Coordinates of C-alpha atoms and ligand atoms in Angstrom, one line a residue:
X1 CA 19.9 -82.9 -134.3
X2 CA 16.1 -83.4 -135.0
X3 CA 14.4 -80.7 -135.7
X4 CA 11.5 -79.3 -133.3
X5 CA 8.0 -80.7 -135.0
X6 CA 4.9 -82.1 -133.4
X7 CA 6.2 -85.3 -133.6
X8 CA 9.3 -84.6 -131.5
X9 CA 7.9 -82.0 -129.1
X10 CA 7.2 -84.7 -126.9
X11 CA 10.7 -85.3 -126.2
X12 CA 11.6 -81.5 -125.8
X13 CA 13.3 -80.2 -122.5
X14 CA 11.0 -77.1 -122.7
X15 CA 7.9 -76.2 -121.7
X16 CA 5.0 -77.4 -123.9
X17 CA 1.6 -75.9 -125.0
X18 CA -1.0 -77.4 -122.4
X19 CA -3.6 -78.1 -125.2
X20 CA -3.9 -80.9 -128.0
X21 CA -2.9 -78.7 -130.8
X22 CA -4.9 -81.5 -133.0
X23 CA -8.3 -79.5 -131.6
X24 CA -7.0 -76.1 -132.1
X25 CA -9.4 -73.9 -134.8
X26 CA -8.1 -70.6 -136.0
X27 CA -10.1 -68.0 -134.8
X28 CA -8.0 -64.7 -135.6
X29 CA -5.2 -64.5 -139.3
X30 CA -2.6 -62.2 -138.3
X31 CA -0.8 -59.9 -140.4
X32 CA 3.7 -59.6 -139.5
X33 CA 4.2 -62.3 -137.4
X34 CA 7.9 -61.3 -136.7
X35 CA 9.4 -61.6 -133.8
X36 CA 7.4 -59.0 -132.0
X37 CA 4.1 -61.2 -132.4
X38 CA 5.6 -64.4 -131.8
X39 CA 7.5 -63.4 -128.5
X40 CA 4.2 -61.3 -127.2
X41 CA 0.3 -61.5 -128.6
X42 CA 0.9 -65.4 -129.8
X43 CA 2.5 -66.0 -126.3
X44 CA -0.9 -65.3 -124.7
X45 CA -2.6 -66.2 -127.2
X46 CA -0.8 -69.8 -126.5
X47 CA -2.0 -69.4 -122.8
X48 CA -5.8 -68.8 -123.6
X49 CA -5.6 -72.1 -125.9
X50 CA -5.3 -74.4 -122.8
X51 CA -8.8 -72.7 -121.8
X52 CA -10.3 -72.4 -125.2
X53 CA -9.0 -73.6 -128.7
X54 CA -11.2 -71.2 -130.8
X55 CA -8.2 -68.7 -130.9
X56 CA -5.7 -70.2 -132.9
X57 CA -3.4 -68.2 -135.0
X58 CA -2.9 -67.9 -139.0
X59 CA 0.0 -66.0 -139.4
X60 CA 0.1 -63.5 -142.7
X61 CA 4.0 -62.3 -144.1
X62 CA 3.7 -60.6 -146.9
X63 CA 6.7 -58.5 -147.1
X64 CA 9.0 -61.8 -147.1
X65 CA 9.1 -66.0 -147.1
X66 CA 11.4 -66.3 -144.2
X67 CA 9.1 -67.3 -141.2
X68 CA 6.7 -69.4 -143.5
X69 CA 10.0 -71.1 -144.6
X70 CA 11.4 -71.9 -140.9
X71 CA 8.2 -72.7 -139.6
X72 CA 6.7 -75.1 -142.1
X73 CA 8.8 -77.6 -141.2
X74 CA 7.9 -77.3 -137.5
X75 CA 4.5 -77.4 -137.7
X76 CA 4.1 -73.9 -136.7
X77 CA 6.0 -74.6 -133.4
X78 CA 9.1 -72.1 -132.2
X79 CA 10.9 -71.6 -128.7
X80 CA 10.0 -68.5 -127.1
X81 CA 13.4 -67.5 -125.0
X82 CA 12.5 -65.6 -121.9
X83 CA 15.8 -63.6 -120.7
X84 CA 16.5 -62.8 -116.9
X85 CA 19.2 -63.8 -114.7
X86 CA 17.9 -67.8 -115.1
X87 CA 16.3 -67.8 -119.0
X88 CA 13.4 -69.7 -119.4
X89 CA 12.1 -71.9 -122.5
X90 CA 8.7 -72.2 -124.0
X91 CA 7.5 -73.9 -127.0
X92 CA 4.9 -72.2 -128.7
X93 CA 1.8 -73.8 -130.7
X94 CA -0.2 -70.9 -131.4
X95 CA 0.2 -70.5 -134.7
X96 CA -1.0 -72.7 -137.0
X97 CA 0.1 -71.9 -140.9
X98 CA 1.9 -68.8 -142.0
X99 CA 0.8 -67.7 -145.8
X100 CA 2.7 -65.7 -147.7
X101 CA 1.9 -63.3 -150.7
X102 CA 2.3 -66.0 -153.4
X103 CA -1.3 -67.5 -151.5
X104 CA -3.8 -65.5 -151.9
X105 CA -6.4 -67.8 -152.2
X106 CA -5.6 -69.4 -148.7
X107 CA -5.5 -65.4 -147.1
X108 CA -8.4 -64.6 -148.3
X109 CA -9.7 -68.0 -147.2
X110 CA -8.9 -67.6 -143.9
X111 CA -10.2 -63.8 -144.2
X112 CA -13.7 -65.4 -144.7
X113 CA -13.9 -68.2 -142.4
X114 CA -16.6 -68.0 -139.9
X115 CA -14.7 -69.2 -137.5
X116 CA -12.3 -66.0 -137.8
X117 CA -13.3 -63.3 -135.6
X118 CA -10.0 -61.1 -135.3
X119 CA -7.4 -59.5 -138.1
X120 CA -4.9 -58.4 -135.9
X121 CA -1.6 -56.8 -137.6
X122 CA 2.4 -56.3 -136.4
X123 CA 3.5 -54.7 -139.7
X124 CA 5.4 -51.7 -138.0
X125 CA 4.9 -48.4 -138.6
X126 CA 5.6 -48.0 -142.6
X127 CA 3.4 -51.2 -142.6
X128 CA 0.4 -48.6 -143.0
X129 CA 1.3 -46.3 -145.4
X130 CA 0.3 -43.5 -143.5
X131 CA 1.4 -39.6 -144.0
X132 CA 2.6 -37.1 -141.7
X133 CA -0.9 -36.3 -140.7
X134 CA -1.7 -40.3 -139.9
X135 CA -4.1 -40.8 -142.7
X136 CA -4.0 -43.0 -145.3
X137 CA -1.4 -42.1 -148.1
X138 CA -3.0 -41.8 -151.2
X139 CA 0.0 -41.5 -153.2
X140 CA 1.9 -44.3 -151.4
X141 CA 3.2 -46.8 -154.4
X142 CA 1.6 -49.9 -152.7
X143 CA -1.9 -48.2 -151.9
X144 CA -1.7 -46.5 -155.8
X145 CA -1.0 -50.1 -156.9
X146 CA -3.9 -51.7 -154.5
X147 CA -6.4 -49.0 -156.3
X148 CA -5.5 -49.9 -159.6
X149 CA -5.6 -53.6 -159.1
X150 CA -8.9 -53.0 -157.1
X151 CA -10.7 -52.1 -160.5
X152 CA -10.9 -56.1 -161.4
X153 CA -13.7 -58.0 -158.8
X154 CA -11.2 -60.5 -157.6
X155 CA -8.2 -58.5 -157.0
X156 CA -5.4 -59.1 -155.3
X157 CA -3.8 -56.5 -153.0
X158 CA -0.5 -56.0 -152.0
X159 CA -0.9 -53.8 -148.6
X160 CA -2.0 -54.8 -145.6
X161 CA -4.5 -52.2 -145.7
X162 CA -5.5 -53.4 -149.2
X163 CA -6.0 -56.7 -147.5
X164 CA -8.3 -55.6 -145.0
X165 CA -10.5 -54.0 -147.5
X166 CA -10.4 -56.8 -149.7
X167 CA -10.8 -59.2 -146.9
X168 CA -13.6 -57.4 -145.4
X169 CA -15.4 -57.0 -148.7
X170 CA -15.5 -60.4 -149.2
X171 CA -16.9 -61.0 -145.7
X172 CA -20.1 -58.6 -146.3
X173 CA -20.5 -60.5 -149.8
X174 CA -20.4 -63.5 -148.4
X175 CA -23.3 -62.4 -145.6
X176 CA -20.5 -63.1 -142.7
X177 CA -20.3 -61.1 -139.8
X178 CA -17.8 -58.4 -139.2
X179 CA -14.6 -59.2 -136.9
X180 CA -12.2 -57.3 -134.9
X181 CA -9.0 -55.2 -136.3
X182 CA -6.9 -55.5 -133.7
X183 CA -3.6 -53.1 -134.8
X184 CA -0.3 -53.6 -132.6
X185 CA 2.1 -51.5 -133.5
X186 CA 3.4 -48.9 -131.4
X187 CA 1.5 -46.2 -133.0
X188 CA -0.2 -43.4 -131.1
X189 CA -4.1 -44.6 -131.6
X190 CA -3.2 -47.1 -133.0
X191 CA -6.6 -48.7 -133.9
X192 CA -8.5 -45.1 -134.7
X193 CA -5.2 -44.3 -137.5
X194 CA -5.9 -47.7 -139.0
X195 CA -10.0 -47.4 -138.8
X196 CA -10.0 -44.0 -141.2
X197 CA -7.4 -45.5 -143.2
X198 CA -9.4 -48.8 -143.9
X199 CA -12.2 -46.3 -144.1
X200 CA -10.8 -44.1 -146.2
X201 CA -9.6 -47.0 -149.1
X202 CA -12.9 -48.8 -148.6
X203 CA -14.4 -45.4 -149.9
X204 CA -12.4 -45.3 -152.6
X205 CA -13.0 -48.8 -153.9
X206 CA -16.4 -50.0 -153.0
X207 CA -18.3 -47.3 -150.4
X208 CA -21.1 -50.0 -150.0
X209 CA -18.5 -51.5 -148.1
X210 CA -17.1 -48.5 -146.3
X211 CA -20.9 -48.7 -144.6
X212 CA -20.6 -51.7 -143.8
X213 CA -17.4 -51.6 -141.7
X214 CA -18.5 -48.5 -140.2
X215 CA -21.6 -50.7 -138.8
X216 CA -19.8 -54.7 -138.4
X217 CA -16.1 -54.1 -137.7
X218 CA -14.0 -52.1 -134.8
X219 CA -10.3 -51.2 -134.3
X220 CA -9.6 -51.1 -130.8
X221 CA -6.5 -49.3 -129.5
X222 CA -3.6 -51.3 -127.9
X223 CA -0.5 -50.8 -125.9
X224 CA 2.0 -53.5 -126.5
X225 CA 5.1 -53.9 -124.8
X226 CA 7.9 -56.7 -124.5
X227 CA 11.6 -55.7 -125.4
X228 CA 12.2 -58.4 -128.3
X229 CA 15.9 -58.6 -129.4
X230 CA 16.6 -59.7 -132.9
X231 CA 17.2 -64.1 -133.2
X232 CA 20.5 -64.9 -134.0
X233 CA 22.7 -67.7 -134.0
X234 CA 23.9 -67.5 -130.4
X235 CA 20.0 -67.9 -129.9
X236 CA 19.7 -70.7 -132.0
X237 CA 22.8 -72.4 -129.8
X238 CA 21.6 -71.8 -126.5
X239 CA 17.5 -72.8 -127.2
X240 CA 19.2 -76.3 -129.4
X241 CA 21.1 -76.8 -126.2
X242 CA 18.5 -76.2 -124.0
X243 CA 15.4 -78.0 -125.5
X244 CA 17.4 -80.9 -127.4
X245 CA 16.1 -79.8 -130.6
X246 CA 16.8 -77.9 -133.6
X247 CA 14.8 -74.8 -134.2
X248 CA 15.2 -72.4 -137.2
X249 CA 13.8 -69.7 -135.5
X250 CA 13.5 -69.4 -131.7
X251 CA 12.7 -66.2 -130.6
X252 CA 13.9 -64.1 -127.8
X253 CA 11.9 -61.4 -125.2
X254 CA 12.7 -59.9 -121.4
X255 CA 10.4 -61.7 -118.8
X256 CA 8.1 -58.5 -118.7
X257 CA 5.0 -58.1 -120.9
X258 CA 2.1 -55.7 -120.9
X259 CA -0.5 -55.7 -123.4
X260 CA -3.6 -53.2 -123.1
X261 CA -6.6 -53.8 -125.4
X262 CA -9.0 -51.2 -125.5
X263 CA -12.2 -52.8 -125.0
X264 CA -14.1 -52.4 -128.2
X265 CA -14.9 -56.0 -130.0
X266 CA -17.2 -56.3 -132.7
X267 CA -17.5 -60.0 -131.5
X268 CA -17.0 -61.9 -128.6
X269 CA -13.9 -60.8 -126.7
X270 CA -11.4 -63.6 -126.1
X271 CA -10.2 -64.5 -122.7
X272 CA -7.1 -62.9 -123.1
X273 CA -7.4 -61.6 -119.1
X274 CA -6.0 -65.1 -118.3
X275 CA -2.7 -64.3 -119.9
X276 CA -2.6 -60.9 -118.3
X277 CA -3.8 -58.9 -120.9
X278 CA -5.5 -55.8 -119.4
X279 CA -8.7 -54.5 -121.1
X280 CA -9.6 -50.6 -120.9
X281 CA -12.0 -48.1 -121.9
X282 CA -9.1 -46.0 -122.7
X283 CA -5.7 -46.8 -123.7
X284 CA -4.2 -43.6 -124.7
X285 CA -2.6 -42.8 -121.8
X286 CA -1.5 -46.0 -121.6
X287 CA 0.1 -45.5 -125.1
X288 CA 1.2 -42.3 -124.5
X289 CA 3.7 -43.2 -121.4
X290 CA 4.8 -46.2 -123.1
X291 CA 5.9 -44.6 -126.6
X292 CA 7.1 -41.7 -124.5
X293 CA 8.9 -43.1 -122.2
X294 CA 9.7 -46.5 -123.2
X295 CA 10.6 -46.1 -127.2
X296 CA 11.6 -42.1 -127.1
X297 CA 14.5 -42.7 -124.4
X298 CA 15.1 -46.2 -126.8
X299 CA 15.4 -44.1 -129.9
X300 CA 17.8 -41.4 -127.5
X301 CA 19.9 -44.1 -126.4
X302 CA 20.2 -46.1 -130.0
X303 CA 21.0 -43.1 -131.5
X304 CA 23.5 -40.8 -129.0
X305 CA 24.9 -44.8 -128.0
X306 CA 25.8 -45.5 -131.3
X307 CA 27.6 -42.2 -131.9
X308 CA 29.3 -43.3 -128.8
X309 CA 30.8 -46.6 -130.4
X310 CA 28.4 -48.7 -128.1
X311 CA 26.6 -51.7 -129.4
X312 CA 23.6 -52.4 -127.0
X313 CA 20.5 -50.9 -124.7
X314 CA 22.6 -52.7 -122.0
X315 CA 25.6 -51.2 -122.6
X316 CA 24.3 -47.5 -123.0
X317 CA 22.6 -47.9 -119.4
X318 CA 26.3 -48.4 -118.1
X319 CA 27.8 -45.5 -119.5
X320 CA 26.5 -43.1 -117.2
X321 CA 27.1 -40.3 -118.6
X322 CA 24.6 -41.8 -120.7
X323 CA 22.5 -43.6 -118.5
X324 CA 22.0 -39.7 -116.6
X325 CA 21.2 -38.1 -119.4
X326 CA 18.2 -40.6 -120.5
X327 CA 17.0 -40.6 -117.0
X328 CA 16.9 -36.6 -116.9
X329 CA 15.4 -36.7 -120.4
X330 CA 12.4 -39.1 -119.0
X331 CA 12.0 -37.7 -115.9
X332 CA 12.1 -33.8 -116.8
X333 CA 11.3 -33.5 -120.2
X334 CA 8.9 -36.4 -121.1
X335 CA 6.9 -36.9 -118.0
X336 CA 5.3 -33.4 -117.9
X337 CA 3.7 -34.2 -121.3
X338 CA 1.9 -37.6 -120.0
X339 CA -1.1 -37.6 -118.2
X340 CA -1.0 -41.5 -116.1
X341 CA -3.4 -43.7 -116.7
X342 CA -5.0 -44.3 -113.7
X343 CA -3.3 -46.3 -111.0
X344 CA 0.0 -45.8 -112.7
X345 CA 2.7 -43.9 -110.5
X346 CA 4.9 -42.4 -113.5
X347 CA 8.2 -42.1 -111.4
X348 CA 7.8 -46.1 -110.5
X349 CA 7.2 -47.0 -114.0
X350 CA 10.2 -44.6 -115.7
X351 CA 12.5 -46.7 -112.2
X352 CA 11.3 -49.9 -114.2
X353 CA 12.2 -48.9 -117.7
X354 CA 15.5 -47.7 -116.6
X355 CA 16.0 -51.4 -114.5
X356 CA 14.4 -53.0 -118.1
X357 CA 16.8 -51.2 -119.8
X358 CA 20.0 -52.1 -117.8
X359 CA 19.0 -55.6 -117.4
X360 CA 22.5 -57.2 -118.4
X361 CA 20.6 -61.1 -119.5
X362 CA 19.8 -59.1 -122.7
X363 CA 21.5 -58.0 -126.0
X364 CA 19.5 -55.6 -127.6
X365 CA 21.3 -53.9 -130.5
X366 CA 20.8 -50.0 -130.7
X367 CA 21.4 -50.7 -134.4
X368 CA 18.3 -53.0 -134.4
X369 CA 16.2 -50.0 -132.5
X370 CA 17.5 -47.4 -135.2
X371 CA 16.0 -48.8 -137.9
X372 CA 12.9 -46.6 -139.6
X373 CA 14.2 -43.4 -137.5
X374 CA 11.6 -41.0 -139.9
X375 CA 9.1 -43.7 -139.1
X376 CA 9.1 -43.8 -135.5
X377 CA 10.6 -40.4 -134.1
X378 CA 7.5 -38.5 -134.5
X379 CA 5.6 -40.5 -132.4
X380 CA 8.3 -41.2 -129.8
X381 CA 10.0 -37.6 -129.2
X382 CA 8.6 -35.2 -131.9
X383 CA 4.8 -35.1 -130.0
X384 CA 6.6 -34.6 -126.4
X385 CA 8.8 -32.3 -128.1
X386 CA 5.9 -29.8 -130.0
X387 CA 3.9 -30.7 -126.5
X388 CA 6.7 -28.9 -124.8
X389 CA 7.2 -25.8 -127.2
X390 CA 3.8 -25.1 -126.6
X391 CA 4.0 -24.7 -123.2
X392 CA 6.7 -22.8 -123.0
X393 CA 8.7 -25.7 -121.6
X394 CA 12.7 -25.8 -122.8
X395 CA 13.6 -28.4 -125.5
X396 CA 17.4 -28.6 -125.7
X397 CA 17.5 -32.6 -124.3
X398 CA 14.6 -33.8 -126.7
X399 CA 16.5 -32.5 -129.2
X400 CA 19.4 -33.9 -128.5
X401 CA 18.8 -37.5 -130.0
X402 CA 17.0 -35.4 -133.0
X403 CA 20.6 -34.3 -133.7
X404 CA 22.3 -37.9 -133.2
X405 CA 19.7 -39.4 -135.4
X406 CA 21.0 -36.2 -137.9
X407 CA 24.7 -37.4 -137.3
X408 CA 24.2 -41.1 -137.8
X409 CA 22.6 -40.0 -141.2
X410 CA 26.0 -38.2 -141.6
X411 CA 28.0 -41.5 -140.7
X412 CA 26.4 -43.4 -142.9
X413 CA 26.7 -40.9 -146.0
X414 CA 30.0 -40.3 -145.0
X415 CA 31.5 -43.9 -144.9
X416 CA 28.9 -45.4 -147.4
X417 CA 26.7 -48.0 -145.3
X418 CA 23.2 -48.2 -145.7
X419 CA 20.5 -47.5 -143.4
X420 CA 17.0 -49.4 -143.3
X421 CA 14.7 -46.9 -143.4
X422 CA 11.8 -46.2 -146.2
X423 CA 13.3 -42.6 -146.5
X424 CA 16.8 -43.7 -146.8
X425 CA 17.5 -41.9 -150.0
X426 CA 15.9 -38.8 -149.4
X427 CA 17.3 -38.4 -146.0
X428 CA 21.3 -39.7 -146.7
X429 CA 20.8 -37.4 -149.9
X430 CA 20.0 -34.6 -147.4
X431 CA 22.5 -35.7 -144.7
X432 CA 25.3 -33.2 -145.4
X433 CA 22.9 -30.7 -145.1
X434 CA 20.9 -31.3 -142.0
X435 CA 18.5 -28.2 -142.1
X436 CA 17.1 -29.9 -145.4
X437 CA 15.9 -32.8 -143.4
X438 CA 14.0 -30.9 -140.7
X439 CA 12.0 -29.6 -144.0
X440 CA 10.5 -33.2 -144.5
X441 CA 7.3 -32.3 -143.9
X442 CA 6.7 -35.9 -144.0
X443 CA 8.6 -36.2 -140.6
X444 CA 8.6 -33.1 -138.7
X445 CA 5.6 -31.6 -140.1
X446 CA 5.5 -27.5 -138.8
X447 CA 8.2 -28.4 -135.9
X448 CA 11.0 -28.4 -138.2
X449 CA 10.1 -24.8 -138.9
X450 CA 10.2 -23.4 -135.5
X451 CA 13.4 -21.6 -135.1
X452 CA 13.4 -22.5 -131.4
X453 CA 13.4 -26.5 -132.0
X454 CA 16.0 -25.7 -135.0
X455 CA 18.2 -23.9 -132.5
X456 CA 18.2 -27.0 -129.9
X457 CA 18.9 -28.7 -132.7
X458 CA 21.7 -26.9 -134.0
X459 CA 22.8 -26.8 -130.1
X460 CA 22.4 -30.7 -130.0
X461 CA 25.3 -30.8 -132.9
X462 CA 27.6 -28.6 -131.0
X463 CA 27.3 -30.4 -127.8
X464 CA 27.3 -34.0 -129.5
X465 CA 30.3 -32.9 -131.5
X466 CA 32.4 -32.1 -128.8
X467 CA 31.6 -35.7 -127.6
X468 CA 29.3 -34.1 -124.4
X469 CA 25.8 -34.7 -123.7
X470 CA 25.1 -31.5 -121.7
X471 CA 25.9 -27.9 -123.5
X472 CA 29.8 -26.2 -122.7
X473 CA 28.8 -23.8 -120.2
X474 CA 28.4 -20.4 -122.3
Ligands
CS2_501 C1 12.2 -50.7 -129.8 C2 10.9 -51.4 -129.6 O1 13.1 -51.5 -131.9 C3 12.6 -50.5 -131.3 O2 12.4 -49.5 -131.9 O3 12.1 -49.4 -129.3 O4 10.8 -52.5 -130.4 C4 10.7 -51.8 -128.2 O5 11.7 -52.7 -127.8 C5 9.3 -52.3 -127.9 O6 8.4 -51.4 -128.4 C6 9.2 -52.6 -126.4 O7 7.8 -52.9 -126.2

C-alpha cells in the first residue's frame, strides 16, 4: 500500500488540508508533539492555515525518535481519527519537521527564526521538572545537568525548560523579539508554573536574560481538552482502510474539543477563534473544572476500574456500581470546590463528561490514564481533597481512588510488573507499606499527614478490599 506523503495525498479518501502546504512558514516550534498535540492544538492549528499560513508547526521530541521516524517519510502528514457513532478522517499538514535531540542546531534554529512567534509545549506533567511546591526543581537530574552544561556559551540542554532558556537567550543576543510560551499540559496554571520556572533557571544561568523575558516573553494559561486514546494497530487498520493509504502513525481523539487560551501574547495573537479556540482573561476556573472534574473522576475510574479487572473508560461507565460512584464523587465532592467560569452551568458540564466518558465509539485504556499517578493526582484529586478538609467537608470518596492508586502499586509489587511512572522505584519500594507513600512529600505534601485524610484512606482499603465502593455499614 503506498504510504501517505504529499505526493499521494491527492488520491486520499480523507479529508485534506485546505491550503498549499508549499506556502506554509513555521511560525510557532513545539515541544511533545504526541498524540495529544497532534489530535488537538495542530488540528486547529491546521484550520487557521487555510486563513493564514504564518502558523505552521515545527514539532520538537526530545524524549524519543519515534514520531520524527513515522513522520519523515510522510512529509509531516498523519490521519487525525475523529470517533463517534460514524468516525471521521482528517489528514493533517500542520506540522512541518519534527527535530529530535540529536539536532540541536536545527532547534535552536527554529528557536531563533523571526518568523517564530510561539514555543508552545505538550511534555506532560514530569516534562517540567517541577517539585511538590510547582517550582522549578533544582535538584532534578536533567535541570542539574542543563546547569552544568550551561557553563560553556553554546550549550546544549537536555530539558525543555533548559531549551527555553537557551532558546530564549539566543533570541535577546540575536536582537529578536520575544515570543509566546504557550504551555499545554493539564497543569493547574499552567503558564504562571512554567513562567517562574523559566524564570527561575534563566536567573541561575544568565540573569541579563532573566530581564529580558520578564519584559519580551509571556506564558499564558490554557485549558486543553480532547480524550486522545493511545494509536494502535487496529487504528492503523481502520485509517489504511479508510483513506487508501498507509500511515505509521494516525492518531485517534472523541469529536469534542475545547481549548482556552488565556489572552496574554507577547506578539500578535493568531486566529485560533476560527478553529474554536476560546480566548479569556482568566482561565483558571476553566482549568480548575476541567482537571477536577474531567481528569480526577479519570484517574478514579483508571484506578478503582482496573482493580475491578476492567480494561477501558467505556467499560467502567457501564459497571454502575461504578459509573454511581464517579458521578456521586463529581457531583458532591468535587463540584463544591469549583467556582464556574462564567456561563458554564457545572451540573450540564459534569452530564457531558459522564456521556464523554460512556461514549462506547471509543477505547480508552484505564492503563494508558494510570500512567504518572504521583504526577498527576495532586492536581486532579489531592487540591479538591485539602480544599475539602478545610472546610470541614467529608473526604471518604476522594480518597477512595487515593487508596486504589495505593493497591495498584500493591499489584504491581506483588506480581512483578512495572509501572510507568518517574517515582516507580520509590513508590513500589514503599507499596507494601502504604503509610510510607503518603510521607512523599513530593506528592502529598502536608495532606498525607492529616490523620483525617489517612483515615479515609485507610477506610478506602477496607471498603476496596471487600470488593465495595461504598463503606459496610458500621
Ligand atoms: C487522561 C487525559 O491520560 C489521562 O490521564 O485523563 O489524557 C485526558 O484524556 C485528557 O486530559 C482529556 O482532555
Amino acid at each position: 500500500m503506498t504510504r501517505l506523503s504529499n505526493q499521494s495525498l491527492p488520491s486520499s479518501a480523507a479529508a485534506r488540508p485546505q491550503y498549499e502546504r508549499g506556502g506554509v512558514r513555521p511560525g510557532v516550534v513545539h515541544f511533545g508533539p504526541g498524540a495529544f498535540h497532534r489530535a488537538h492544538q495542530a488540528a486547529a492549528f491546521d484550520t487557521l492555515l487555510a486563513q493564514d499560513l504564518r502558523w505552521g508547526l515545527t514539532g520538537v521530541s526530545l524524549n524519543s525518535r519515534g514520531v520524527a521516524e513515522a513522520l519523515a517519510p510522510q512529509d509531516g502528514l498523519y490521519t487525525l481519527a475523529l470517533l463517534d457513532a460514524q468516525t471521521e478522517y482528517r489528514v493533517i499538514g500542520a506540522i512541518g519537521k519534527v527535530l529530535t535531540r540529536d539536532d540541536p542546531g536545527p532547534i535552536l534554529a527554529a528557536l531563533t527564526h523571526a518568523d517564530t512567534r510561539i514555543v508552545s509545549s505538550t511534555v506532560t506533567e514530569k516534562g517540567y521538572c517541577l517539585d511538590a511546591s510547582g517550582a522549578l526543581d533544582f535538584a532534578h537530574p536533567a535541570i542539574r545537568s542543563d546547569l552544568e552544561a550551561a557553563r560553556s556559551a553554546d550549550w546544549v540542554p537536555g530539558s525543555f525548560t533548559g531549551w527555553l532558556v537557551r532558546g530564549l537567550q539566543a533570541r535577546r543576543l540575536a536582537g529578536l523579539p520575544g515570543v509566546t510560551v504557550m504551555c499545554c499540559d493539564n497543569l493547574t496554571d499552567n503558564g504562571r508554573k512554567l513562567e517562574s520556572a523559566t524564570m527561575a533557571l534563566a536567573e541561575t544561568i544568565d540573569p541579563e536574560t532573566a530581564r529580558w523575558i520578564a519584559d519580551q516573553v509571556t506564558f499564558p494559561n490554557a485549558m486543553v481538552d480532547a480524550i486522545t486514546p493511545a494509536t494502535d494497530d487496529a487504528l492503523r487498520a481502520r485509517v489504511a482502510a479508510a483513506i487508501g493509504l498507509e500511515d505509521a502513525w494516525p492518531i485517534q481523539r472523541e469529536r469534542f474539543t475545547q481549548w482556552v487560551v488565556e489572552d496574554r501574547f507577547a506578539g500578535e495573537r493568531p486566529a485560533l477563534d476560527v478553529a474554536g479556540v476560546t480566548f479569556a482573561s482568566d482561565v483558571r476556573p476553566f482549568e480548575a473544572a476541567k482537571l477536577r472534574l474531567l481528569n480526577g473522576p479519570h484517574s478514579a475510574l483508571a484506578y478503582i476500574g482496573l482493580g475491578r479487572g476492567l480494561e477501558t473508560v467505556a467499560e467502567a461507565m457501564a459497571d454502575r456500581e461504578l459509573a454511581r460512584f464517579v458521578e456521586q464523587l463529581m457531583r458532591e465532592d468535587i463540584a463544591p470546590s469549583i467556582t464556574a467560569p462564567p456561563g458554564l452551568d457545572l451540573s450540564a458540564y459534569i452530564t457531558d463528561v459522564l456521556a464523554r466518558f460512556a461514549n462506547p465509539a471509543i477505547r480508552h485504556l484505564l492503563s494508558q490514564i494510570a500512567w504518572d499517578g504521583s504526577q498527576k493526582l495532586p492536581y486532579r484529586l489531592l487540591d479538591t481533597t485539602r480544599e475539602a478538609l478545610a472546610a470541614g467537608r467529608p473526604v471518604e470518596r476522594l480518597a477512595l481512588p487515593i487508596a486504589a492508586w495505593l493497591r495498584f502499586l500493591q499489584r504491581a509489587t506483588r506480581e512483578g510488573h512495572a509501572i510507568t511512572d518517574p517515582l516507580a522505584a520509590p513508590l513500589l519500594e514503599r507499596a507494601g507499606d502504604w503509610r510510607r507513600i503518603l510521607a512523599m512529600r513530593e506528592i502529598f505534601g502536608e495532606l498525607g499527614e492529616d490523620a483525617r485524610f489517612v483515615r479515609a484512606v485507610e477506610a478506602g482499603m477496607a471498603t476496596l478490599n471487600a470488593g465495595r465502593l461504598e463503606p459496610l455499614p458500621a
